[in-house]
Coordinates of C-alpha atoms and ligand atoms in Angstrom, one line a residue:
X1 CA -195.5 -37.4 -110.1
X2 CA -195.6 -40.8 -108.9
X3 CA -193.4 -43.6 -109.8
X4 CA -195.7 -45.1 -111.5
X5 CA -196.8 -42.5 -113.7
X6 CA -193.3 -41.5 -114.4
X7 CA -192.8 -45.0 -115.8
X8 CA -195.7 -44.4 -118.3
X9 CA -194.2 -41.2 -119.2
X10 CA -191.4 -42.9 -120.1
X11 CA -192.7 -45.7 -121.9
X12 CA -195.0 -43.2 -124.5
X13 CA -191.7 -41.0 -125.0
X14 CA -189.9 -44.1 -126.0
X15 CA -192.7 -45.4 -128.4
X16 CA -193.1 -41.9 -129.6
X17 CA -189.9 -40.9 -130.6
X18 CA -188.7 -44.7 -131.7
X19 CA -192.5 -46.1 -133.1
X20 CA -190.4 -48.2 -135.8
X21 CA -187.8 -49.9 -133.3
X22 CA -189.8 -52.9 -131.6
X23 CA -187.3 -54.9 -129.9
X24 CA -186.1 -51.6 -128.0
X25 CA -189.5 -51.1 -127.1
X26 CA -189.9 -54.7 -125.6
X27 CA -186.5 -53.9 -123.7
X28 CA -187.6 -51.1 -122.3
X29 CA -191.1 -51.9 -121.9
X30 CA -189.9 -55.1 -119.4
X31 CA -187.3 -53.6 -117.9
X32 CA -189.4 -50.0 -116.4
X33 CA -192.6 -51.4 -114.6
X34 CA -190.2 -54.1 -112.5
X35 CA -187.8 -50.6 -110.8
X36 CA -191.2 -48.5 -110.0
X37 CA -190.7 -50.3 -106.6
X38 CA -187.2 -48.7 -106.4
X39 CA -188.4 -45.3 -107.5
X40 CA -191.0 -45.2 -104.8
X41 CA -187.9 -45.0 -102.3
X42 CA -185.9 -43.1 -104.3
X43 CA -188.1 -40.0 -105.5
X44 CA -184.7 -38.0 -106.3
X45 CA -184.2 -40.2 -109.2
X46 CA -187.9 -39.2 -110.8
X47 CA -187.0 -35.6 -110.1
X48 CA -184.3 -35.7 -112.0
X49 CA -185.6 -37.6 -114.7
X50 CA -182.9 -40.2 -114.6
X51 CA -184.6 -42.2 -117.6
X52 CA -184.7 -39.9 -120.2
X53 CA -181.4 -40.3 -120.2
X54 CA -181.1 -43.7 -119.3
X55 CA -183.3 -44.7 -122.3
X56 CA -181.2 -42.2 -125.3
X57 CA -177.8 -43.7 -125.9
X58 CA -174.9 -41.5 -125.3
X59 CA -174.3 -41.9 -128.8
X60 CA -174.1 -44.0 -132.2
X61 CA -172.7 -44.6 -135.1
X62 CA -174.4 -45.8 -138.5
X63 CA -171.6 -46.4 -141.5
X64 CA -171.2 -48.3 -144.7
X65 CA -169.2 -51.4 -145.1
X66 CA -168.1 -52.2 -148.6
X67 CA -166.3 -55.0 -149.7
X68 CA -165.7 -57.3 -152.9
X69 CA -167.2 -60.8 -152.9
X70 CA -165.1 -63.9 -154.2
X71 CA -166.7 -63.6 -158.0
X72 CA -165.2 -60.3 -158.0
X73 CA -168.4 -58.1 -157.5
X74 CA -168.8 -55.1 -154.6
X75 CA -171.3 -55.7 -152.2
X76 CA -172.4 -53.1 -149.5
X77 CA -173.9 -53.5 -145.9
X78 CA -174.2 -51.2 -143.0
X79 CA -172.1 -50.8 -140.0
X80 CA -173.5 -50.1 -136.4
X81 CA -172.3 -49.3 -132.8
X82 CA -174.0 -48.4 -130.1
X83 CA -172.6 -46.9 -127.4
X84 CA -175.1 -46.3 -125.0
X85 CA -173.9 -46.3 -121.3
X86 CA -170.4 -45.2 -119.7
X87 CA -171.3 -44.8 -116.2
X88 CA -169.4 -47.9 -114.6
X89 CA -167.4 -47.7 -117.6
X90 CA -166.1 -48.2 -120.7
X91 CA -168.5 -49.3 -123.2
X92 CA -168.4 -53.1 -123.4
X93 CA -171.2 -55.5 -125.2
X94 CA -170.6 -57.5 -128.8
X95 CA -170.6 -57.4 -132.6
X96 CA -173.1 -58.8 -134.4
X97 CA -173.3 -60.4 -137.8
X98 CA -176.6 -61.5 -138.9
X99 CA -179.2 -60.3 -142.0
X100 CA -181.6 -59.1 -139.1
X101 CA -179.3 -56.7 -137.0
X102 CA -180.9 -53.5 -137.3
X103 CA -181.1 -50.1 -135.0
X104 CA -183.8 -51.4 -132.9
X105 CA -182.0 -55.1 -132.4
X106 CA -178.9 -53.5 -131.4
X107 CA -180.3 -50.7 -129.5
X108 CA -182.1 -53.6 -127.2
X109 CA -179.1 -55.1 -127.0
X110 CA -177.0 -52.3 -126.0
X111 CA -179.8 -51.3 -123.3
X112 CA -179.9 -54.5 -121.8
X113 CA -175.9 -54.9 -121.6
X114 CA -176.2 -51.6 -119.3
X115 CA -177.9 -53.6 -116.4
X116 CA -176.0 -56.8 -117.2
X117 CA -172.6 -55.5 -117.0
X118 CA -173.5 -53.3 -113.9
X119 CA -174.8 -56.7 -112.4
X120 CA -171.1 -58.2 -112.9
X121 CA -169.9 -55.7 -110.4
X122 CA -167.2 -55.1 -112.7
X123 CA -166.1 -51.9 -114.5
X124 CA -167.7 -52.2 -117.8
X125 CA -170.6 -49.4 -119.4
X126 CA -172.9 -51.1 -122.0
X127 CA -172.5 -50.5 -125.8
X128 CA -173.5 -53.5 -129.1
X129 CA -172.8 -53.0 -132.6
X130 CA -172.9 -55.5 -135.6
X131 CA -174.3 -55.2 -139.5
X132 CA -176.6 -57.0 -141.7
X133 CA -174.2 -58.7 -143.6
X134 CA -174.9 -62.8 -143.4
X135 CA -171.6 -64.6 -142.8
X136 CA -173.7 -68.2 -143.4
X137 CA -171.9 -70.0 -146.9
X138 CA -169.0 -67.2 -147.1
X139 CA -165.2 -68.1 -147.4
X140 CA -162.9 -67.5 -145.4
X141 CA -161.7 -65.1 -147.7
X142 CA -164.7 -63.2 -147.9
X143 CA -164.8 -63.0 -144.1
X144 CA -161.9 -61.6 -143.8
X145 CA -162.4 -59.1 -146.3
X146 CA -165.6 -58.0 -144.9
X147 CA -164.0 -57.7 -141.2
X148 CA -161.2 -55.8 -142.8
X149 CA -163.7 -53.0 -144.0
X150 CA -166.3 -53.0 -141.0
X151 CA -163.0 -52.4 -138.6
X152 CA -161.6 -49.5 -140.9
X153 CA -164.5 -47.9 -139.7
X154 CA -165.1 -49.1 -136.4
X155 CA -161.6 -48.4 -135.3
X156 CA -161.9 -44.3 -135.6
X157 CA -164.6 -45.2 -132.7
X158 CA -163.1 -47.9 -130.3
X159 CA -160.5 -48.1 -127.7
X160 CA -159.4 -50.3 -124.2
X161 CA -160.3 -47.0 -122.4
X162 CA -163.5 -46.0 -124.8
X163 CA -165.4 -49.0 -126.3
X164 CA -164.3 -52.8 -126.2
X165 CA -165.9 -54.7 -128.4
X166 CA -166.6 -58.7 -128.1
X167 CA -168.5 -61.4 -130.2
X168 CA -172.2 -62.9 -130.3
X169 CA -174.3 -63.8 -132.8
X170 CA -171.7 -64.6 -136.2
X171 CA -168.8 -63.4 -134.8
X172 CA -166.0 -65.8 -133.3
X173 CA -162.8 -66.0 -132.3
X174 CA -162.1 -66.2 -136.5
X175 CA -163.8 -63.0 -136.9
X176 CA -162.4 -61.3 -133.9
X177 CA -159.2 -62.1 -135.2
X178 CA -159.5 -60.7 -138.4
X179 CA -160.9 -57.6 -136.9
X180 CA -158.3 -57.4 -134.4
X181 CA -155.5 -56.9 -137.1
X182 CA -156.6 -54.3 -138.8
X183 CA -157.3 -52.2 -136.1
X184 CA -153.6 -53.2 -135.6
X185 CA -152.3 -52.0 -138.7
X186 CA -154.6 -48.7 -138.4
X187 CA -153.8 -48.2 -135.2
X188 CA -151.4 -49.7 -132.6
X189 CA -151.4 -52.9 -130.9
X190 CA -153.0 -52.9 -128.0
X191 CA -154.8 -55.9 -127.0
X192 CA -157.2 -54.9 -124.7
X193 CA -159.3 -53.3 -128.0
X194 CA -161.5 -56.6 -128.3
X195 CA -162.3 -59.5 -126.4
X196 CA -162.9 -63.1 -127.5
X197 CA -159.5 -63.2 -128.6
X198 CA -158.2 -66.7 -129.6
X199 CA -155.3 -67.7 -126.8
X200 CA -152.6 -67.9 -129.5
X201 CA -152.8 -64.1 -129.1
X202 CA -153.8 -62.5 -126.1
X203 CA -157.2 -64.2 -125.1
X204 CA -158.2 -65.1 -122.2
X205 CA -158.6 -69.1 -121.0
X206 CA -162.4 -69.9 -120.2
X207 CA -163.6 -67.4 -122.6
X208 CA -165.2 -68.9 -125.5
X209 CA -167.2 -71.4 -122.5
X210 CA -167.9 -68.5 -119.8
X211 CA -171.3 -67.9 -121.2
X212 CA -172.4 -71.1 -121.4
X213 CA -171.2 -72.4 -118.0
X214 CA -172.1 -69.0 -116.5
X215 CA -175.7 -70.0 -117.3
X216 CA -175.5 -73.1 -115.7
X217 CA -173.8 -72.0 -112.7
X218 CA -176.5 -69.7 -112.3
X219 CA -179.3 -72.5 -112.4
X220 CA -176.5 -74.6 -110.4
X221 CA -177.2 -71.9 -107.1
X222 CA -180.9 -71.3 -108.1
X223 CA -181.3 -75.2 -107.8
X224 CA -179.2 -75.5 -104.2
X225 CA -181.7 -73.2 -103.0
X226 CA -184.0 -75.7 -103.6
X227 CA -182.0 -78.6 -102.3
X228 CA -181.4 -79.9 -105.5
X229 CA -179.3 -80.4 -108.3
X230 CA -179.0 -81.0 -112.1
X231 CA -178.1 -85.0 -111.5
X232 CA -180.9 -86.8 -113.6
X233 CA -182.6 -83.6 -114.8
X234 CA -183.9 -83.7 -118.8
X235 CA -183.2 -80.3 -120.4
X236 CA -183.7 -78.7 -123.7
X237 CA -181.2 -76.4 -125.2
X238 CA -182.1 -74.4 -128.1
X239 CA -179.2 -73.1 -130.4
X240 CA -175.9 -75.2 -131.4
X241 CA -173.8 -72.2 -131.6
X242 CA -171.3 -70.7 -128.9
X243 CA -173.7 -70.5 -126.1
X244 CA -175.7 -74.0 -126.7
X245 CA -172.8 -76.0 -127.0
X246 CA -170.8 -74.6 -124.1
X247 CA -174.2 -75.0 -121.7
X248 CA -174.8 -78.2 -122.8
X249 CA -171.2 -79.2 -121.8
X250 CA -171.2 -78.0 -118.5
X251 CA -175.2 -79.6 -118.0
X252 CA -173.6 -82.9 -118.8
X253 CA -170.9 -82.5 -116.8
X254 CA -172.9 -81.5 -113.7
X255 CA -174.8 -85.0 -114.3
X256 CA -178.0 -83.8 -116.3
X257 CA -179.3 -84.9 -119.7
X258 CA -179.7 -82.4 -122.7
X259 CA -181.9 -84.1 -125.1
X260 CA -182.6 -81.0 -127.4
X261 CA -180.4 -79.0 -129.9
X262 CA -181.9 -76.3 -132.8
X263 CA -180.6 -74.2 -135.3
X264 CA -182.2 -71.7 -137.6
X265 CA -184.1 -74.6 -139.7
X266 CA -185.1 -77.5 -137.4
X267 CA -184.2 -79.2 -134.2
X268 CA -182.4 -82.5 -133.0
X269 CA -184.7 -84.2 -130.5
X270 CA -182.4 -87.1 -128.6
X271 CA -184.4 -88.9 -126.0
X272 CA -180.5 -90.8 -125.0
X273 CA -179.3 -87.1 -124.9
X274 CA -176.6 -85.0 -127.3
X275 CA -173.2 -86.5 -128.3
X276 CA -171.8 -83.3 -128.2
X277 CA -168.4 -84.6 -129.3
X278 CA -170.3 -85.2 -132.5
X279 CA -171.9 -81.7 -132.5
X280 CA -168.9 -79.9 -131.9
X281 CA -167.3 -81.6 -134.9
X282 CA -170.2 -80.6 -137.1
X283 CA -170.4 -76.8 -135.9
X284 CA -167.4 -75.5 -134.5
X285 CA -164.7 -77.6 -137.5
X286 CA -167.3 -78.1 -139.9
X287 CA -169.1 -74.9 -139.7
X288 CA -172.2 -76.8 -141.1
X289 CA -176.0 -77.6 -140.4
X290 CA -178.4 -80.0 -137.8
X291 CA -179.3 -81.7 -140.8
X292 CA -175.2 -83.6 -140.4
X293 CA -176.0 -84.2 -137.4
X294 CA -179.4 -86.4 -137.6
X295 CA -177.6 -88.3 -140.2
X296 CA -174.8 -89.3 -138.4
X297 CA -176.4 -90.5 -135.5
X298 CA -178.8 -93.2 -135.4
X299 CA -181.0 -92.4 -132.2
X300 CA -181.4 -88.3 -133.4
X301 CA -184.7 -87.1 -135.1
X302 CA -184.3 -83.9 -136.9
X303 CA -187.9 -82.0 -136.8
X304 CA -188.1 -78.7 -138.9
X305 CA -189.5 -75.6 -137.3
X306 CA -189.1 -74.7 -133.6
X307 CA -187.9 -76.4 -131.2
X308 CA -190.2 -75.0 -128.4
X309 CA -192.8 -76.7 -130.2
X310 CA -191.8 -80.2 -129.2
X311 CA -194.6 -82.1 -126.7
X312 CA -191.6 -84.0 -124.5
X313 CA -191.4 -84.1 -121.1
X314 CA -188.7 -81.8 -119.5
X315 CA -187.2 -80.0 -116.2
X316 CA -185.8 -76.8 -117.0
X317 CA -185.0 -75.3 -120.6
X318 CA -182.1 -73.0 -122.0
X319 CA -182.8 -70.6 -124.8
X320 CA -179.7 -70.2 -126.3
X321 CA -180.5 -69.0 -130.0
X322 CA -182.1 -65.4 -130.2
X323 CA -184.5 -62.6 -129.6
X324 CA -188.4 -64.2 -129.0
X325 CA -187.6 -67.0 -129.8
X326 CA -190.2 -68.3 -127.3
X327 CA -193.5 -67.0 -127.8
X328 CA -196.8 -67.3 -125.4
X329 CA -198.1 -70.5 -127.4
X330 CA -194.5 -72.3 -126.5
X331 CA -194.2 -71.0 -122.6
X332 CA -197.7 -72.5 -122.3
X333 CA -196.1 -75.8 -123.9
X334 CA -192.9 -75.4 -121.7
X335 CA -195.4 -75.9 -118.5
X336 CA -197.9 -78.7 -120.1
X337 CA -194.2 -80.5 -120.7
X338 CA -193.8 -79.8 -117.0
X339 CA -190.8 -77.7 -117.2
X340 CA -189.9 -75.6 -113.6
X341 CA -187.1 -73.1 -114.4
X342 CA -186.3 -71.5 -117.4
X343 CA -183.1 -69.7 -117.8
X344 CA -181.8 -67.3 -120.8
X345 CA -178.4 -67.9 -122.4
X346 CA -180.1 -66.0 -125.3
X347 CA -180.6 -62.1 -125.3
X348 CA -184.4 -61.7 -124.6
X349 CA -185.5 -65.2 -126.2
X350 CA -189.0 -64.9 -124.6
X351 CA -191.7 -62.5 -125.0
X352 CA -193.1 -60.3 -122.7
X353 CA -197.0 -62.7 -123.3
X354 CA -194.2 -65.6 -122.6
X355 CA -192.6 -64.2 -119.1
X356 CA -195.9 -63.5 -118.0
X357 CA -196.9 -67.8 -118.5
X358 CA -193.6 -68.5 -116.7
X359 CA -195.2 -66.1 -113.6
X360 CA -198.8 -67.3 -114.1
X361 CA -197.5 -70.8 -113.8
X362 CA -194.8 -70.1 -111.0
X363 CA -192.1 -71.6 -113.2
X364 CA -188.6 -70.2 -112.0
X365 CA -187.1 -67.6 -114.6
X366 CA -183.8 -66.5 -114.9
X367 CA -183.3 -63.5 -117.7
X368 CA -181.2 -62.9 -119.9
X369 CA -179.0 -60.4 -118.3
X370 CA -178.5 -61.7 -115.1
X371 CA -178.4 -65.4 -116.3
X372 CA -175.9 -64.9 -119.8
X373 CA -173.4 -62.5 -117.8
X374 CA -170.6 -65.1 -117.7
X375 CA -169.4 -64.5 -121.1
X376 CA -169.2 -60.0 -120.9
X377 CA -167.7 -60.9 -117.3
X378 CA -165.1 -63.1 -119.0
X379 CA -165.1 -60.4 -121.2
X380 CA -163.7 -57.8 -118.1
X381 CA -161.5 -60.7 -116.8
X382 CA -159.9 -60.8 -120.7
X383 CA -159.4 -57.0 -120.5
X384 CA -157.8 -57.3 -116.9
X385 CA -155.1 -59.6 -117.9
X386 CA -154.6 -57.8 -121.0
X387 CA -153.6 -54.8 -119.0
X388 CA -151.1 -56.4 -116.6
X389 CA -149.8 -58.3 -119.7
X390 CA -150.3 -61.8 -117.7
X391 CA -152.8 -64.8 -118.2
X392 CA -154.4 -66.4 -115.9
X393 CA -154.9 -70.3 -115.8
X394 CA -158.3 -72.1 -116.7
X395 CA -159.3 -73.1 -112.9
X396 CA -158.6 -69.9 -112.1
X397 CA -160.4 -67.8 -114.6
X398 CA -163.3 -70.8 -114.1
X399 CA -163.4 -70.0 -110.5
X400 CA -164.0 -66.6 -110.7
X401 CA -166.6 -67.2 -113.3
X402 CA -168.2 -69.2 -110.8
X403 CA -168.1 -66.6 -108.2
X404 CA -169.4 -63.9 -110.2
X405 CA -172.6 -66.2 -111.4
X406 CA -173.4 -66.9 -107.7
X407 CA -172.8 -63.2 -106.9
X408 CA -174.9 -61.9 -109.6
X409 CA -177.8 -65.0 -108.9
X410 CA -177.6 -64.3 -105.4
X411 CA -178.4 -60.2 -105.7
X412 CA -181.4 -61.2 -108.0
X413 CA -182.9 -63.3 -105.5
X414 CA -182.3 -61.0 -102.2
X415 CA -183.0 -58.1 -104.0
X416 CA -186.6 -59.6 -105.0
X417 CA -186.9 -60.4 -101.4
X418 CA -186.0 -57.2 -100.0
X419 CA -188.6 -55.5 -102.2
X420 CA -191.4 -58.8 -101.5
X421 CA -191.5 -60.2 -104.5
X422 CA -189.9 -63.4 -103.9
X423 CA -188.2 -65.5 -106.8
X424 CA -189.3 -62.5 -108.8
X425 CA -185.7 -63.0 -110.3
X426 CA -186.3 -60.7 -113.5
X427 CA -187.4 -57.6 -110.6
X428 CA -183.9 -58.1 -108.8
X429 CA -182.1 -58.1 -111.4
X430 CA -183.3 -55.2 -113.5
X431 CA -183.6 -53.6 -109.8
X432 CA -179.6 -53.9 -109.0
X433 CA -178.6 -53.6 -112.2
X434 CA -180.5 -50.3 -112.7
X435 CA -179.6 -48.9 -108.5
X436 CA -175.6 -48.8 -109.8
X437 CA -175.5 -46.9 -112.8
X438 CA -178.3 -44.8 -111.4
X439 CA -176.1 -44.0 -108.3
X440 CA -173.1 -43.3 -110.8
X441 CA -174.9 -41.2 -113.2
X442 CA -176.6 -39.0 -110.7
X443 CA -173.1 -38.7 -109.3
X444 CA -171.3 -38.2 -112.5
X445 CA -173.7 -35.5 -113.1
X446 CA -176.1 -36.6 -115.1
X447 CA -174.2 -36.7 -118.0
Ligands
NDP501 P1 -173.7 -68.2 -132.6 O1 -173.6 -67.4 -133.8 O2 -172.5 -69.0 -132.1 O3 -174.9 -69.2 -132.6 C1 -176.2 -68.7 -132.8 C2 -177.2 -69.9 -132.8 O4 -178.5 -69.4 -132.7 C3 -177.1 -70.8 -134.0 O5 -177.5 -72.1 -133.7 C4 -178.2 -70.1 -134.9 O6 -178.7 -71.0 -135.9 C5 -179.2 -69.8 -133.9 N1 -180.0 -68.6 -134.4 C6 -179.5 -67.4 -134.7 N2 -180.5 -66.6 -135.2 C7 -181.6 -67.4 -135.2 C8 -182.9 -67.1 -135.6 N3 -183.3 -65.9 -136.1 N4 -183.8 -68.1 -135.4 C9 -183.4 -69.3 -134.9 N5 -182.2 -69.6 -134.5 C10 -181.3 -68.7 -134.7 O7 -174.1 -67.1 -131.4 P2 -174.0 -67.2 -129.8 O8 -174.2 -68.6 -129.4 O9 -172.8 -66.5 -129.4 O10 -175.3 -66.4 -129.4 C11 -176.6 -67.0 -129.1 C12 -177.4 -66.0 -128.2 O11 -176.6 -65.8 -127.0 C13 -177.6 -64.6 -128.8 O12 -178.9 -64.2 -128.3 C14 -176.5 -63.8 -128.2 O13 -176.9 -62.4 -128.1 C15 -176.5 -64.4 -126.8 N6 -175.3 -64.2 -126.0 C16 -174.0 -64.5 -126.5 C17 -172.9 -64.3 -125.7 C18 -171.6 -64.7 -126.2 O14 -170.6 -64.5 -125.4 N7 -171.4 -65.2 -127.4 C19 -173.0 -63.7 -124.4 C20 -174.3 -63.5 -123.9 C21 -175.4 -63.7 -124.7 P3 -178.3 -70.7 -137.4 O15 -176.9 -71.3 -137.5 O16 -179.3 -71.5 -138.2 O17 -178.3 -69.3 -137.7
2IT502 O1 -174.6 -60.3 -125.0 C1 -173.4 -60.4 -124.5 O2 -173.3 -60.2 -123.3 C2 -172.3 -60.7 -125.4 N1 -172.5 -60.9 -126.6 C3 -170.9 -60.7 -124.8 C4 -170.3 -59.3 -124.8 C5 -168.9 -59.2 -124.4 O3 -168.4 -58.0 -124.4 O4 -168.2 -60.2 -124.1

């Protein structure tokens, strides 16, 4: 069988035996026909039909988290992790807390984290878990209590040597806190169980910024390639959460303009660009909406609806907020608004109809796994320190950071080269990611 038919083998195995899990069909369906280049030189892999296994997690668990709201009643969500890959090693990939997590969400998730963290060149496997349960409008109280019963489970399952778990969508260093002590108390202390830990206990410096900066260090080398830089460029961010804010800080800080910011709801458009001192204040201590925002600052418009649909002149855009978030209609906007590189800070916020406008109009594209792997790196440099029981300083944790983005931006764009598909960044990177863990699993045995 050739490579290419393999692929399609694959892909109608996948959509047979998982018709009602989309988003892992999207995954997969990017990810298979950019390696048939790589299979063609590496038959051994078809032979032993590396991606049966490559597309069936190891394993996962499904479990019920109850807990007792603040008017005294029992409410009940589910509990998920995914552990789908150990062959560079341990599982590693976030939590999720969000009324849309479901199997097929996190199972795109997990997949993708596979080729991310192997693109890190660090020792990490790829897992994600999360539930369904909505932190938006809960107290503190009910938080806690709700971490407090999703980690009684969780913690039968996870370990530093097993399964790490981190944040993402809903889950902070608030919620990683609470999570980390009752795996404490059920357990033992051992800090390198989570990551994202707040640095009055164990965390590591640069962490809560690594995924936003990560992203713009990779658009930093993509753009030195061309001889330029982000002085004087206009960007829009979508998102105001963890990822937004921390790439819009490092944007400003490498002389561009951000003039966008979204949330579920609406957008801010800013044609003088963010205050982002402001927009800290209103997420990170406030924890409330966009809405705040607009009315606190004279030169904001607040727009409901998405923020891809704004006609606005623009250089290069960062999706920061979720899955397909950017459909084929708002690609096809992103070019009339003469945007030239788009780069993910979101898990697969584009469609596959979108990519293909980013291609069709030779817009550069940096996806989501090679682009958002600052923060799961920071992630590997957390669980590092925690093991020698030392913390490294800020510069030096940002350094690395650094180093890794140009690593990882660099393989993308050679690999693409080496296989003739220049700038083809989305083929290097699923190609490199995929050539490690391939190597390791053949050699592990294919187990
Ligand atoms: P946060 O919870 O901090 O922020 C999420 C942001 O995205 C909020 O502004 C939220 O708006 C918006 N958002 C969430 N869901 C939707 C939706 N369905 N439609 C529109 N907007 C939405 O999460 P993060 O910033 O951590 O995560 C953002 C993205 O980055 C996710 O795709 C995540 O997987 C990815 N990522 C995160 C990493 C991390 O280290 N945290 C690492 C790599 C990737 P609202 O408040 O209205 O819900
Ligand atoms: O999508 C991601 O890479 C994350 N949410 C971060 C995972 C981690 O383990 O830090």
């Amino acid at each position: 069988m050739n490579a290419k038919e393999y692929v399609a083998q694959i892909k109608q195995q996948v959509e047979q035996k998982d018709p009602n899990q989309p988003e892992f069909i999207q995954a997969v369906d990017e990810f298979l026909p950019t390696i048939v280049p790589f299979l063609e030189e590496h038959p051994e892999y078809i032979e032993k039909n590396i991606l049966s296994l490559l597309t069936e997690p190891e394993r996962f668990f499904q479990f019920r988290v109850p807990w007792q709201d603040d008017a005294g009643n029992w409410q009940v969500n589910r509990g998920y992790r995914i552990q789908f890959n150990s062959a560079l090693g341990p599982y590693k990939g976030g939590l999720r807390f969000h009324p849309s997590v479901n199997l097929s969400i996190l199972k795109f998730l997990a997949f993708e984290q596979i080729f991310k963290n192997s693109l890190t060149d660090l020792p990490i496997g790829g897992g994600k878990g999360g539930s369904d349960f909505d932190p938006k409008e809960k107290s503190d109280s009910e938080i806690m209590r709700f971490c407090q019963s999703f980690m009684t489970e969780l913690s039968k399952h996870i370990g530093p040597n097993l399964d790490v778990p981190a944040g993402d969508i809903g889950v902070g260093a608030r919620e990683i806190s609470y999570l980390f002590g009752t795996y404490k108390r059920l357990r033992e202390y051992d800090a390198g169980v989570l990551t994202g830990k707040p640095l009055d206990f164990n965390g590591s410096l640069g962490r809560t910024e690594a995924t936003g900066y990560g992203l713009v260090y990779f658009v930093k080398y993509l753009l030195q390639d061309l001889t330029d830089s982000f002085k004087g460029k206009e960007v829009f961010v979508s998102g105001s959460g963890n990822v937004a804010i921390y790439a819009i800080e490092k944007v400003q800080e490498l002389g561009g303009k951000v003039v966008t910011c979204s949330d579920s709801n609406g957008y801010i458009y800013e044609k003088d660009g963010i205050d982002l001192e402001l927009l800290k204040e209103i997420k990170e201590v406030r924890r409330a909406r966009l809405t705040e925002y607009a009315k606190e600052r004279e030169g904001a418009e607040y727009h409901e609806g998405s923020v891809w649909k704004l006609k606005a002149q623009a250089d290069i855009a960062l999706p920061c907020a979720t899955q397909n978030e950017i459909d084929e209609q708002e690609a096809k906007q992103l070019a009339e608004n003469g945007v030239k590189i788009v780069a993910e800070g979101a898990n697969m916020p584009s469609t596959l109809a979108a990519v293909q406008v980013y291609h069709q109009n030779e817009m550069l594209y940096g996806p989501a796994k090679a682009a958002n792997a600052g923060g799961v790196a920071v992630s590997a440099l957390e669980m590092s320190q925690n093991s020698q029981r030392l913390a490294w300083s800020k510069a030096e944790v940002d350094e690395k950071l650094d180093g890794i983005m140009k690593n990882i931006y660099e393989t993308c764009r050679d690999t693409a080269e080496q296989y003739a598909e220049k700038n083809n960044f989305m083929l290097g990177a699923n190609i490199a990611g995929f050539k490690k863990v391939a190597k390791a699993m053949l050699m592990q045995g294919l187990v």
